[in-house]
XYZ file of N, CA and C in Angstrom:
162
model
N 6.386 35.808 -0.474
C 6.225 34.544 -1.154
C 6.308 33.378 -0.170
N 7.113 33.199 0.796
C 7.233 32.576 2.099
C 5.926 32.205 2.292
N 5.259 33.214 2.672
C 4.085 33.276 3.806
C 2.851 31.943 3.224
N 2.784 32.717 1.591
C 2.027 32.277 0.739
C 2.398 30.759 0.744
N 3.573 30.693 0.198
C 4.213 28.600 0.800
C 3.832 27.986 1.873
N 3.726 28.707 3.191
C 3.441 28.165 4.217
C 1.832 28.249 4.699
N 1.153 28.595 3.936
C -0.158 29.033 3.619
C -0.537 27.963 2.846
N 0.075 27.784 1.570
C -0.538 26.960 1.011
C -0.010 25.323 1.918
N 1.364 24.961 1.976
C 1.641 23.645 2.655
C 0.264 23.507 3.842
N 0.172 24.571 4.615
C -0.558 24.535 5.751
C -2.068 23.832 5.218
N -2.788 24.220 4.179
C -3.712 23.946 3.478
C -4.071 22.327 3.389
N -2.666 22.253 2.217
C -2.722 20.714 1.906
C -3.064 19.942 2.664
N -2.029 20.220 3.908
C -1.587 19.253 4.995
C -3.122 18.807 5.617
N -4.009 19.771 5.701
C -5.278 19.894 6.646
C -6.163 19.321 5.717
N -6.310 19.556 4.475
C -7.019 18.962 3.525
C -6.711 17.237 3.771
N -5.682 16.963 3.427
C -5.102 15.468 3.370
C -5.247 14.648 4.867
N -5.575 15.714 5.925
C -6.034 15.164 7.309
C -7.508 15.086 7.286
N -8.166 16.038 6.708
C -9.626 15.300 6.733
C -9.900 14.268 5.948
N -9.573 14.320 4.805
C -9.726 13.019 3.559
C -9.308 11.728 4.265
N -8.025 11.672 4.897
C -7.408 10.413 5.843
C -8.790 10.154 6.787
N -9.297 11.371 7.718
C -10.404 11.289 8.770
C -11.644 10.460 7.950
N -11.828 11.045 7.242
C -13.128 10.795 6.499
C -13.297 9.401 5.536
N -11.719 8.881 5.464
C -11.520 7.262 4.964
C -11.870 6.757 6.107
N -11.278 7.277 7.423
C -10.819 6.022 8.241
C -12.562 6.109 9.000
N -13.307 6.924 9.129
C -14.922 6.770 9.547
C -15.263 6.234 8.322
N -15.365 6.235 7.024
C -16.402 5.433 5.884
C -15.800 3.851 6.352
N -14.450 3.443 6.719
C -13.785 1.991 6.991
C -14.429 1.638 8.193
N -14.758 2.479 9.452
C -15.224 1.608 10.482
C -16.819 1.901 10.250
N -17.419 3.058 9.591
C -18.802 2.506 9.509
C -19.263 1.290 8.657
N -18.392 1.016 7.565
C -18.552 -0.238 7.039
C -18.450 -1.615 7.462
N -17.140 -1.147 8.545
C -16.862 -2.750 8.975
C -17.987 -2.987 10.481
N -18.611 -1.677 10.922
C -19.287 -2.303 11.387
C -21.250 -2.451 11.039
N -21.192 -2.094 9.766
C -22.473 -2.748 8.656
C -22.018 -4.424 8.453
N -20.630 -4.364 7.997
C -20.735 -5.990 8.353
C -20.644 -6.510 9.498
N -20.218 -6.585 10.236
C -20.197 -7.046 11.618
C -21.867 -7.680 12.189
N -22.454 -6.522 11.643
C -24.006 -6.756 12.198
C -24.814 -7.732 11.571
N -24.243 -8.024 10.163
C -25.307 -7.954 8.833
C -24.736 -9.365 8.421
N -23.481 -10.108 8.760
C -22.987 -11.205 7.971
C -22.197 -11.920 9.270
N -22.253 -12.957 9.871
C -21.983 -13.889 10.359
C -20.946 -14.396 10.080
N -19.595 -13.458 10.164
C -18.345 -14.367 9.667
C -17.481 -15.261 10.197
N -17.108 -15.944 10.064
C -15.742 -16.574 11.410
C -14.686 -16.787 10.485
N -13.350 -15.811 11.022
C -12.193 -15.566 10.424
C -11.072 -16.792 10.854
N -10.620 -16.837 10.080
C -10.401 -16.809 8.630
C -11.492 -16.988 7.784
N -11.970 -16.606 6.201
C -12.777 -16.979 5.678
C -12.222 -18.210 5.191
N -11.230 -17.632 4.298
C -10.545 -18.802 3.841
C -8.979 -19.099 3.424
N -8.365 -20.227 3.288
C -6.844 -19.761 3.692
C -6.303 -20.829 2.196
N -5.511 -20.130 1.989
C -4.955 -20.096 0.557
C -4.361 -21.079 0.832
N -4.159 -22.117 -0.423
C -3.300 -23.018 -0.205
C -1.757 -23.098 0.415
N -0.843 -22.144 -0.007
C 0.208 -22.032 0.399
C 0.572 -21.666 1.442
N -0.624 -21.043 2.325
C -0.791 -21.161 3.931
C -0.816 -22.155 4.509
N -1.765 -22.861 4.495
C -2.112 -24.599 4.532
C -0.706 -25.013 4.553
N 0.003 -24.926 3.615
C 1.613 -26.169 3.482
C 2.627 -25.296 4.603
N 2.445 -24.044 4.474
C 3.541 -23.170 5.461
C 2.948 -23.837 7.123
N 1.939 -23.223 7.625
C 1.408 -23.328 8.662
C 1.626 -25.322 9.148
């Protein structure tokens, strides 16, 4: 029954590492579709209560 636990944890763990992999490439192929595609200059825009802090 052990084996089978550490079989299955082993699973998860590798599953939940590609899904993480496979967020973090869909996040930089996106950010760099915008990058190319939209002309931003950051900040876009800053909330009022930034404005009074800052």
């Amino acid at each position: 029954m052990q084996d089978y636990y550490s079989l299955y944890t082993w699973a998860k763990d590798k599953q939940a590492h590609f899904e993480r992999e496979a967020a973090r490439q869909r996040l930089v192929r996106h950010s760099r579709y915008l990058s190319r595609h939209l002309r931003l200059s950051w900040p876009i825009a800053r909330r009022k209560d930034e404005r009074k802090a800052a």
